[in-house]
Amino acid sequence: VPGFSAAQEEEEEALTEAELEQRVDILLSETDTLRMLDQPPALMSTEAEEADRVQERNRIYVQICHAKVDSEDFEEKMVQTLGGAAKTKEVQCETINTAEKGTMVTSWDLDNSLDVSEAEPTETEEPETTAEESSKSPPAEEHGQAVAVPSRRASSIIIADSAVPARSQEEKECHPEEILASESLKHDLVVMERILMENIFQPKLAVYRQIPVLIEPETPSDTDSEKDSDEEEEVKKEEEKKEETPVRRSVLLDLTVTPEEVVVPSLEQLWSYSCDLTRGHSVSSMAWNKVNPDLLAVGYREFVSQDQKKGLACCWSLKNPMWPERIFRCEHGVTAVDFSLGSPHLLAVGMANGCVAVYDVRSRDDTALLDSSASLNKHTGSVWQLRWVKQGRGATGGDKKEKLICISADGRMTEWLIQQRLDCSDLMKIKRRESTKKKLPGERERKSEAPISQQAAGMCFDFHPEDPGIYLVGTEEGHIYCCSCSGKEQILGTYRGHKGPVYKVAWNPSSTDMFLSCSADWNTLLWHRDSHTPLVTFTTATDSVHDIKWAPKSAFIYAAVHESRVEIWDLSASIFNPVLSCATCSEGNLTSVLFAKNAECLLLGDSSGDVGVWQLHDLAAPKTKVWLCQRARAALGLIP
């Protein structure tokens, strides 16, 4: 019985406690090897016993293969090949008529034939053409001549010549809206526009690239020869006048230089980045791309009756100086722009309402990739300056993290981390300083009024070129603070010298102990890191100094823009007068300045929305970095 046998097995399997306590010996043994697949290898080790014999056999085989090529002892012959049975058969067919046709092929025809998808289809006859319609001769307007063709073969020859299958009437109809909205048309228009711009600006672009300008030869005539002689006489007179004019001592770098060897620097305008979209806006900030030196980002803002309108952030390229490559429309005025170091396609934009946005210049969409409008720690005042900075304790550049540093009118300096969303933390809070005015004799003590805000508005900052943990901060009160990133609000020193808002501070790229500052008090001050009083004060005009920039290739030269003038200073030549002071012919006041990276050019932005590109002529070339630092210290009295 099945049930009885199962119960009996359970009773037999039950063990007593004595049996469980007994010692049981278990022996383990290895089973035989089971070979599922045995495939001998075709390789042999060089240390094997038969290795020499196998190598000798391989060598003989290689010699036989080489000798077989040109040897007469070998002959290639096919064997075991069955020949097909031949059959002779006569057929009848219509007379084969031939036709000759010639045409002219241009380079454009060859280019269109390579891209059949975009080539326009040639007009073909309908497949339903009757025998009577097809008997008509082809049109005589085509290039070349055509031999008459019988009616039965006319349609087939026309279709063969066109190399395009016949299309239906619906496919032949044009769709203007689809053509205008196609991406291929937009791309072709961009390329065509760049070609036209290159033809128009070719001489000026060659000057910018420091390439010799090609001048087209002109056929001389009698009138031209007379004009040339007159021009030569005028040039000689101008040269004589230049030789007679005395040269100021401040222009000479060395007293041993003769006046004939001195060349006065000059500016020549090449072109302006401007269009109808930017007119009426004020240029607030400019920044070069870190990888592509031909790509320039410009921020625009506009003020009308103290009401701020929408702003723009445009990316200009040398390939088209008349229209920007990218246009990002912002709800508020743009006050600062800067390209990322690690991701050069990211453009950070600061706005007048305190918002910070990051755009991807690879995309033609003007929507921001990241926006700080939803951040709880966003700025409540205008973001006057922002900059991408790599900070970290790692020895290599890969260990350093890139952060976006911003300074705002709300008195905060923040660092933003670029993640799935923008979020910031305070790097520094700028506190107001009590005024240290001396009390006149007999004057009563005045009660100090409590300020509206305990924080002073931040205007600008600049990180040390060699130590990113040290930075300068310029405030609306006119003070400059030297701070450290190692501790929050850790101020290393305070520099007092300005009596108005500090618009810009800039470390010297070569002599890293020096820095410049400009202010609304008409002054530009040169500072030393160890001195809390200015070393030199530069004052040449009775208007504000809006922006300053050190030349990238010299520790002596810097540019400063006033409302109506641009000045080029060379500290090795003079600390009293600029080597070049030029009044621009722009409609608005100058607002910003920037040196070109790979050219001897200067960019000037004004309040009318124009960014002028100016060529610097006869500017002194820099020497070695050590020589520059020594001369700068000696000129400032730091070296006895």
XYZ file of C-alpha atoms in Angstrom:
640
model
C 0.000 0.000 0.000
C 1.526 3.385 -0.915
C 0.502 5.092 2.322
C 1.771 2.230 4.515
C 5.224 2.140 2.799
C 5.692 5.902 3.319
C 4.878 5.630 7.033
C 7.243 2.689 7.390
C 10.103 4.638 5.787
C 9.567 7.513 8.225
C 9.795 5.096 11.171
C 13.017 3.578 9.830
C 14.599 6.998 9.295
C 14.007 8.038 12.890
C 17.241 7.749 14.946
C 17.694 7.412 18.647
C 19.768 9.733 20.825
C 22.480 7.123 21.214
C 22.790 6.748 17.470
C 23.000 10.463 17.082
C 25.850 10.693 19.582
C 27.894 8.012 17.841
C 30.931 9.103 15.763
C 30.526 8.693 12.017
C 33.515 8.664 9.657
C 33.015 10.141 6.194
C 35.597 9.575 3.472
C 35.860 11.987 0.534
C 37.462 10.826 -2.709
C 38.041 12.560 -6.049
C 36.098 11.299 -9.030
C 37.635 10.675 -12.421
C 38.029 13.617 -14.800
C 35.189 13.802 -17.300
C 36.237 15.287 -20.653
C 33.295 16.933 -22.372
C 35.337 18.320 -25.317
C 38.916 17.597 -26.279
C 40.234 19.812 -29.067
C 43.994 19.684 -29.593
C 45.520 23.152 -30.010
C 47.159 24.356 -33.209
C 49.854 26.200 -31.243
C 52.977 24.840 -29.607
C 55.249 26.318 -27.003
C 58.779 27.248 -28.048
C 60.081 25.255 -25.074
C 58.487 21.987 -26.238
C 60.600 19.045 -27.389
C 59.277 19.114 -30.966
C 59.473 22.914 -31.282
C 62.610 22.875 -33.462
C 61.104 20.384 -35.894
C 57.878 22.373 -36.223
C 59.764 25.646 -36.793
C 61.866 24.003 -39.501
C 58.739 22.722 -41.232
C 57.145 26.189 -41.116
C 60.295 27.763 -42.562
C 60.309 25.287 -45.481
C 56.644 25.999 -46.137
C 57.253 29.763 -46.286
C 60.151 29.279 -48.729
C 57.956 27.147 -50.978
C 55.243 29.817 -50.992
C 57.747 32.551 -51.955
C 59.357 30.371 -54.645
C 55.996 29.511 -56.192
C 55.331 33.071 -57.332
C 58.079 33.464 -59.964
C 59.049 29.817 -60.455
C 58.636 27.974 -63.763
C 58.075 24.651 -62.004
C 54.595 25.628 -60.947
C 51.649 26.357 -63.203
C 48.184 27.361 -62.187
C 45.520 25.304 -63.890
C 41.868 24.759 -63.168
C 40.700 21.160 -63.054
C 37.399 19.426 -62.604
C 35.541 22.282 -64.283
C 32.525 21.487 -66.400
C 32.110 23.693 -69.457
C 28.610 24.895 -70.144
C 26.918 23.580 -73.263
C 26.861 26.260 -75.944
C 23.763 26.797 -78.021
C 23.397 28.816 -81.181
C 20.007 30.511 -81.559
C 18.713 33.215 -83.826
C 16.164 35.812 -82.624
C 14.394 38.757 -84.171
C 14.281 42.251 -82.599
C 13.570 45.811 -83.582
C 16.242 47.976 -85.072
C 18.469 49.489 -82.399
C 18.701 53.238 -82.966
C 21.452 55.242 -81.237
C 21.510 58.919 -80.315
C 24.299 61.323 -79.420
C 23.801 64.245 -77.080
C 26.211 66.805 -75.647
C 25.865 69.201 -72.734
C 27.993 71.508 -70.596
C 28.662 70.427 -67.005
C 29.690 73.039 -64.454
C 31.136 72.553 -60.991
C 27.697 73.268 -59.522
C 26.210 70.370 -61.489
C 28.851 68.048 -60.072
C 28.156 69.292 -56.552
C 24.401 68.781 -56.920
C 24.850 65.291 -58.337
C 26.654 64.213 -55.148
C 23.632 65.063 -53.027
C 20.708 63.491 -54.854
C 18.350 63.996 -51.927
C 18.668 67.779 -52.097
C 19.074 68.103 -55.842
C 16.099 69.499 -57.705
C 14.472 66.834 -59.910
C 14.615 67.463 -63.609
C 11.355 67.754 -65.421
C 10.286 64.455 -66.928
C 7.355 63.506 -69.044
C 4.432 61.676 -67.507
C 4.574 57.869 -67.802
C 1.115 57.980 -69.331
C 2.469 59.800 -72.371
C 0.939 58.402 -75.515
C 2.841 57.312 -78.555
C 1.786 60.423 -80.448
C 3.035 62.811 -77.681
C 6.291 60.916 -77.273
C 7.032 61.189 -80.984
C 7.733 64.921 -80.528
C 11.386 65.887 -80.647
C 13.092 67.054 -77.432
C 13.301 70.819 -76.871
C 16.058 72.615 -78.711
C 16.805 74.991 -75.837
C 19.114 72.484 -74.124
C 22.874 72.754 -74.486
C 24.252 70.839 -77.399
C 22.441 69.052 -80.215
C 20.270 65.950 -80.215
C 19.737 63.444 -82.981
C 16.159 62.589 -83.845
C 14.871 59.529 -82.031
C 11.955 57.299 -83.019
C 8.747 57.672 -81.080
C 8.872 54.258 -79.404
C 12.220 55.006 -77.750
C 11.798 58.701 -76.965
C 10.284 58.399 -73.494
C 12.772 55.780 -72.329
C 15.750 57.865 -73.434
C 14.426 60.991 -71.696
C 13.933 59.089 -68.456
C 17.413 57.600 -68.716
C 18.950 61.051 -69.277
C 17.230 62.527 -66.263
C 18.399 59.706 -63.924
C 15.434 60.544 -61.665
C 12.253 58.468 -61.509
C 8.999 60.050 -62.526
C 7.140 61.677 -59.651
C 3.496 62.181 -59.067
C 1.819 65.555 -59.328
C 1.586 65.841 -55.516
C 5.352 65.362 -55.098
C 6.056 68.026 -57.714
C 4.108 70.683 -55.826
C 6.278 73.072 -53.816
C 5.617 73.756 -50.143
C 7.109 77.190 -49.385
C 6.328 76.984 -45.665
C 8.152 73.662 -45.264
C 11.126 74.925 -47.259
C 11.427 78.099 -45.172
C 11.155 76.123 -41.928
C 13.658 73.419 -42.914
C 16.906 73.157 -40.964
C 18.935 72.585 -44.131
C 17.860 75.958 -45.520
C 18.823 77.715 -42.277
C 22.220 76.033 -42.323
C 22.792 76.994 -45.958
C 21.833 80.602 -45.235
C 24.268 80.753 -42.316
C 27.104 79.428 -44.484
C 26.227 81.826 -47.301
C 26.113 84.752 -44.881
C 29.530 83.859 -43.488
C 30.987 83.712 -46.991
C 29.603 87.171 -47.765
C 30.934 88.569 -44.487
C 34.353 87.104 -45.240
C 34.414 88.834 -48.610
C 33.372 92.154 -47.055
C 35.674 92.086 -44.017
C 38.585 90.178 -45.566
C 41.189 92.998 -45.310
C 40.199 93.844 -41.723
C 40.114 90.207 -40.650
C 43.580 89.765 -42.143
C 44.834 92.685 -40.038
C 43.221 91.140 -36.949
C 44.869 87.782 -37.697
C 48.187 89.552 -38.367
C 48.214 88.210 -41.928
C 49.513 90.288 -44.867
C 46.643 91.945 -46.695
C 46.360 90.998 -50.358
C 45.901 94.054 -52.580
C 44.423 93.537 -56.029
C 46.677 94.916 -58.777
C 45.278 97.896 -60.622
C 46.039 98.885 -64.200
C 47.914 102.203 -64.152
C 46.653 105.179 -66.136
C 47.767 108.754 -66.723
C 45.468 110.197 -64.065
C 46.540 107.517 -61.574
C 50.210 108.302 -62.104
C 49.565 111.981 -61.400
C 47.660 111.094 -58.206
C 50.451 108.775 -57.089
C 53.046 111.498 -57.539
C 50.929 113.933 -55.510
C 50.453 111.365 -52.759
C 54.194 110.669 -52.625
C 54.897 114.374 -52.189
C 52.348 114.603 -49.352
C 53.878 111.585 -47.631
C 57.348 113.137 -47.845
C 56.063 116.383 -46.328
C 54.407 114.506 -43.456
C 57.614 112.587 -42.760
C 59.592 115.834 -42.666
C 57.108 117.303 -40.180
C 57.389 114.224 -37.979
C 61.170 114.521 -37.962
C 60.953 118.177 -36.921
C 58.462 117.616 -34.072
C 60.120 117.103 -30.649
C 59.454 113.973 -28.634
C 58.462 114.134 -24.972
C 60.742 112.541 -22.423
C 57.883 110.464 -20.984
C 57.588 108.585 -24.245
C 61.196 107.426 -24.239
C 61.921 104.149 -22.528
C 65.622 104.875 -22.450
C 67.545 108.118 -22.827
C 69.820 106.485 -25.380
C 66.945 106.109 -27.852
C 66.937 108.768 -30.537
C 63.743 110.623 -31.518
C 63.826 109.005 -34.963
C 63.488 105.560 -33.364
C 60.464 106.497 -31.250
C 57.067 105.551 -32.686
C 53.922 106.931 -31.101
C 51.218 104.268 -30.515
C 47.881 104.668 -32.261
C 44.447 103.058 -32.560
C 42.634 102.060 -35.746
C 39.064 100.821 -35.727
C 38.520 97.641 -37.721
C 34.805 96.974 -37.212
C 32.027 97.015 -34.613
C 29.877 94.211 -33.274
C 26.429 95.789 -33.557
C 23.009 95.161 -35.061
C 19.463 96.504 -34.834
C 18.738 94.174 -31.928
C 21.482 95.621 -29.699
C 21.028 99.295 -30.500
C 19.719 101.264 -27.556
C 21.178 98.817 -25.039
C 24.263 99.431 -22.940
C 27.188 97.013 -22.988
C 27.667 95.857 -19.403
C 30.164 92.989 -19.663
C 32.345 91.114 -22.173
C 34.101 87.733 -21.936
C 36.094 85.532 -24.326
C 35.478 81.817 -24.656
C 38.201 79.784 -22.944
C 38.632 77.333 -25.867
C 37.500 79.262 -28.951
C 39.293 82.650 -28.954
C 37.046 83.880 -31.776
C 33.851 83.614 -29.706
C 32.888 86.660 -27.634
C 30.019 86.901 -25.137
C 28.510 90.346 -24.539
C 25.892 91.325 -21.969
C 23.428 94.153 -22.655
C 21.083 96.106 -20.426
C 18.840 99.141 -20.907
C 17.539 101.869 -18.617
C 14.762 104.273 -19.574
C 13.337 106.613 -16.924
C 14.804 104.447 -14.149
C 12.781 101.491 -15.435
C 14.866 98.555 -16.457
C 13.827 96.747 -19.622
C 14.707 93.318 -20.907
C 18.334 92.422 -21.456
C 20.335 90.408 -23.946
C 23.279 88.033 -23.841
C 24.794 87.613 -27.306
C 27.635 85.453 -28.610
C 29.567 87.111 -31.448
C 31.949 85.361 -33.813
C 34.636 86.662 -36.150
C 32.916 84.800 -38.962
C 30.007 87.255 -38.875
C 30.628 90.665 -37.257
C 27.187 91.957 -38.277
C 24.904 89.478 -36.485
C 25.444 87.373 -33.325
C 25.680 83.588 -33.517
C 23.521 83.114 -30.395
C 20.956 85.438 -28.822
C 19.640 84.803 -25.313
C 16.781 87.103 -24.325
C 16.462 87.777 -20.601
C 13.578 89.256 -18.651
C 15.921 91.691 -16.901
C 19.062 93.568 -17.831
C 22.251 91.526 -18.103
C 25.017 92.852 -15.846
C 27.722 90.148 -16.083
C 28.719 87.225 -18.358
C 31.499 84.627 -18.266
C 32.327 81.311 -19.979
C 33.096 78.166 -18.026
C 36.626 76.759 -17.830
C 35.880 73.038 -17.679
C 32.777 73.172 -19.904
C 33.399 75.956 -22.454
C 29.888 75.611 -23.874
C 28.327 76.884 -20.627
C 27.734 80.630 -20.349
C 26.880 82.137 -16.958
C 24.741 85.287 -16.975
C 24.074 87.632 -14.059
C 21.063 89.941 -14.129
C 19.962 93.167 -12.481
C 17.232 91.485 -10.416
C 19.759 89.173 -8.730
C 19.047 86.130 -10.881
C 21.854 83.895 -12.159
C 21.314 81.742 -15.258
C 23.460 79.246 -17.153
C 22.984 78.821 -20.921
C 24.266 76.180 -23.325
C 25.674 77.981 -26.372
C 25.568 74.767 -28.416
C 21.774 74.995 -28.490
C 19.880 77.605 -30.492
C 17.125 77.627 -27.882
C 17.257 80.761 -25.733
C 15.856 79.066 -22.626
C 18.236 78.799 -19.682
C 19.755 75.428 -18.851
C 19.797 76.318 -15.134
C 18.178 79.213 -13.290
C 18.459 80.525 -9.737
C 14.933 81.935 -9.600
C 13.784 78.930 -7.526
C 16.752 79.047 -5.136
C 16.078 80.082 -1.542
C 19.479 81.798 -1.235
C 19.286 83.820 -4.433
C 20.527 87.388 -4.544
C 18.168 90.268 -3.851
C 20.326 92.874 -5.592
C 22.024 93.263 -8.945
C 24.771 90.749 -9.733
C 27.580 93.108 -10.715
C 30.184 90.454 -11.520
C 30.483 86.682 -11.828
C 33.350 84.387 -12.704
C 34.117 80.667 -13.000
C 36.943 79.688 -10.626
C 38.680 76.345 -10.049
C 39.351 75.773 -6.371
C 40.627 72.760 -4.436
C 43.558 71.357 -2.527
C 44.478 68.785 -5.188
C 47.866 69.006 -6.806
C 46.498 68.350 -10.242
C 43.947 70.376 -12.127
C 41.580 67.400 -12.293
C 41.192 67.388 -8.492
C 39.974 70.984 -8.475
C 36.269 71.685 -8.686
C 34.904 74.523 -10.745
C 32.624 76.958 -8.961
C 30.701 79.997 -10.066
C 31.499 83.020 -7.883
C 29.106 85.999 -7.844
C 29.045 89.351 -6.067
C 25.871 91.351 -5.673
C 24.530 94.682 -4.499
C 22.903 92.934 -1.523
C 26.334 92.723 0.141
C 26.865 89.003 -0.422
C 29.562 87.116 -2.291
C 28.351 83.617 -3.101
C 29.653 80.431 -4.685
C 27.291 78.354 -6.852
C 27.554 74.636 -7.504
C 26.391 73.475 -10.930
C 24.332 70.344 -10.327
C 20.785 69.418 -11.278
C 19.804 72.859 -10.050
C 21.602 76.016 -8.992
C 22.255 76.339 -5.280
C 24.674 78.651 -3.517
C 26.380 79.278 -0.213
C 27.723 82.559 1.138
C 31.439 83.022 0.663
C 31.472 86.448 2.305
C 29.085 89.072 3.680
C 30.400 92.595 3.255
C 29.718 94.666 6.349
C 29.645 98.434 6.473
C 32.545 100.219 8.122
C 32.099 103.184 10.421
C 33.355 106.447 8.995
C 36.611 107.630 10.557
C 36.212 111.385 10.059
C 38.325 113.581 12.283
C 36.415 115.982 14.528
C 37.292 119.611 13.962
C 38.301 121.728 16.985
C 35.219 123.172 18.671
C 32.844 120.846 16.805
C 30.225 119.049 18.823
C 29.907 115.335 18.707
C 27.192 114.185 16.342
C 25.070 111.208 17.002
C 25.810 108.468 14.537
C 22.736 107.524 12.594
C 22.031 103.834 12.207
C 22.504 102.719 8.599
C 19.571 101.360 6.648
C 21.480 98.154 5.955
C 24.367 96.618 7.887
C 25.845 95.254 4.662
C 27.687 97.220 1.984
C 27.023 96.591 -1.686
C 29.685 94.545 -3.449
C 30.767 95.864 -6.845
C 33.638 93.696 -8.102
C 36.178 91.010 -7.206
C 39.253 89.316 -8.632
C 41.047 86.108 -7.633
C 44.807 85.888 -7.353
C 46.321 84.480 -10.595
C 48.580 82.012 -8.735
C 46.719 81.381 -5.471
C 42.952 80.935 -6.060
C 42.399 81.003 -2.307
C 43.138 84.763 -2.169
C 40.801 87.326 -3.703
C 40.066 91.062 -3.714
C 36.633 92.616 -3.182
C 35.640 96.163 -4.154
C 32.666 97.792 -2.423
C 30.311 100.686 -2.955
C 31.873 102.497 0.017
C 35.231 102.732 -1.768
C 37.028 100.103 0.326
C 38.970 97.140 -1.067
C 39.285 93.961 1.001
C 41.859 91.214 0.583
C 40.193 87.984 1.718
C 40.953 84.289 2.038
C 38.745 81.335 1.145
C 40.042 79.279 4.061
C 37.588 80.909 6.474
C 34.258 82.630 6.077
C 34.621 86.411 6.028
C 38.334 86.106 6.752
C 39.676 89.549 5.808
C 43.459 89.714 5.457
C 43.698 93.444 4.814
C 41.733 96.592 3.984
C 42.832 99.118 1.350
C 41.405 102.630 1.689
C 42.057 105.160 -1.037
C 38.918 105.655 -3.105
C 36.162 108.110 -2.271
C 33.529 106.512 -4.470
C 32.282 103.083 -5.553
C 35.041 100.767 -6.766
C 34.022 99.607 -10.234
C 36.855 97.163 -10.931
C 39.893 95.510 -9.308
C 42.485 93.521 -11.269
C 45.615 91.640 -10.223
C 48.692 92.072 -12.402
C 49.107 88.787 -14.363
C 52.943 88.921 -14.206
C 53.837 90.825 -11.047
C 51.290 89.120 -8.804
C 51.897 91.441 -5.833
C 50.471 94.429 -7.753
C 46.851 95.198 -8.519
C 44.834 98.050 -10.002
C 41.514 99.560 -8.982
C 39.263 102.145 -10.614
C 36.412 104.120 -9.138
C 33.783 106.765 -9.706
C 36.087 109.312 -8.020
C 37.969 109.782 -11.359
C 41.042 107.900 -10.081
C 42.870 104.706 -10.956
C 45.097 103.449 -8.140
C 48.057 101.081 -8.250
C 48.469 99.032 -5.081
C 51.022 96.672 -3.595
C 49.770 93.721 -1.624
C 51.875 94.607 1.430
C 50.992 98.312 1.415
C 47.562 99.532 2.518
C 48.056 102.922 0.869
C 48.151 103.391 -2.921
C 51.576 103.546 -4.550
C 50.539 105.601 -7.595
C 47.393 107.573 -8.403
C 46.469 108.049 -12.069
C 44.122 110.991 -12.726
C 43.826 112.497 -16.205
C 40.121 113.241 -16.691
C 37.217 114.601 -14.676
C 34.891 111.662 -15.139
C 34.440 108.166 -13.785
C 36.733 105.293 -14.703
C 34.326 102.483 -15.582
C 36.683 99.618 -16.410
C 40.362 98.626 -16.424
C 42.231 95.666 -17.923
C 45.859 94.571 -17.816
C 47.422 93.638 -21.145
C 47.783 89.831 -21.353
C 51.354 90.013 -22.705
C 52.835 92.771 -20.555
C 53.105 93.614 -16.867
C 53.405 97.335 -17.595
C 50.542 98.054 -19.985
C 46.910 98.439 -18.998
C 43.830 100.060 -20.544
C 41.268 102.255 -18.801
C 37.992 103.654 -20.136
C 36.387 106.887 -19.048
C 32.997 108.026 -20.244
C 34.339 109.487 -23.486
C 37.996 108.424 -23.715
C 40.159 105.336 -23.674
C 43.669 105.474 -22.239
C 46.603 103.106 -22.718
C 49.197 103.325 -19.955
C 52.745 101.964 -20.134
C 54.306 102.151 -16.670
C 57.773 101.494 -18.096
C 57.519 104.701 -20.147
C 55.704 107.046 -17.774
C 53.563 107.024 -14.646
C 52.337 110.581 -15.226
C 50.835 110.499 -18.721
C 49.319 107.695 -20.809
C 51.139 106.685 -23.964
C 47.820 106.849 -25.798
C 44.665 108.811 -25.022
C 41.963 108.649 -27.663
C 38.420 109.985 -27.811
C 36.210 107.511 -29.641
C 33.599 108.569 -32.154
C 30.871 106.354 -30.680
C 27.390 107.692 -30.044
C 27.355 106.705 -26.359
C 29.750 106.673 -23.438
C 32.327 103.924 -23.012
C 31.418 101.287 -20.432
C 33.831 98.338 -20.744
C 37.191 97.321 -22.207
C 38.762 93.969 -23.116
C 42.038 92.893 -24.742
C 41.993 90.317 -27.534
C 43.663 87.001 -26.715
C 45.354 86.172 -30.007
C 45.684 89.618 -31.604
C 47.023 93.096 -30.889
C 43.515 94.487 -30.589
C 41.347 96.220 -28.018
C 37.576 95.858 -27.642
C 35.523 98.818 -26.391
C 31.863 98.591 -25.399
C 29.659 101.670 -25.102
C 26.204 102.653 -23.909
C 24.721 102.585 -27.430
C 25.180 98.819 -27.842
C 28.321 98.849 -30.016
C 31.459 96.802 -29.346
C 34.283 98.323 -31.353
C 37.348 96.298 -32.339
C 40.437 98.535 -32.463
C 43.886 97.634 -33.752
C 46.821 98.697 -31.537
C 49.744 100.000 -33.588
C 53.341 100.464 -32.425
C 52.747 99.398 -28.846
C 55.952 98.446 -27.030
C 56.580 94.689 -27.063
C 57.130 93.101 -23.636
C 60.374 91.493 -22.513
C 60.895 88.612 -20.137
C 58.727 88.247 -17.057
C 61.667 88.688 -14.639
C 62.786 91.845 -16.386
C 59.284 93.254 -16.263
C 58.908 92.612 -12.527
C 62.285 94.178 -11.747
C 61.566 97.295 -13.778
C 58.115 97.651 -12.213
C 59.509 97.435 -8.683
C 62.333 99.830 -9.505
C 59.949 102.350 -11.076
C 57.743 102.270 -7.975
C 60.635 102.648 -5.544
C 60.406 99.156 -4.084
C 64.036 98.377 -5.014
C 66.746 100.817 -3.852
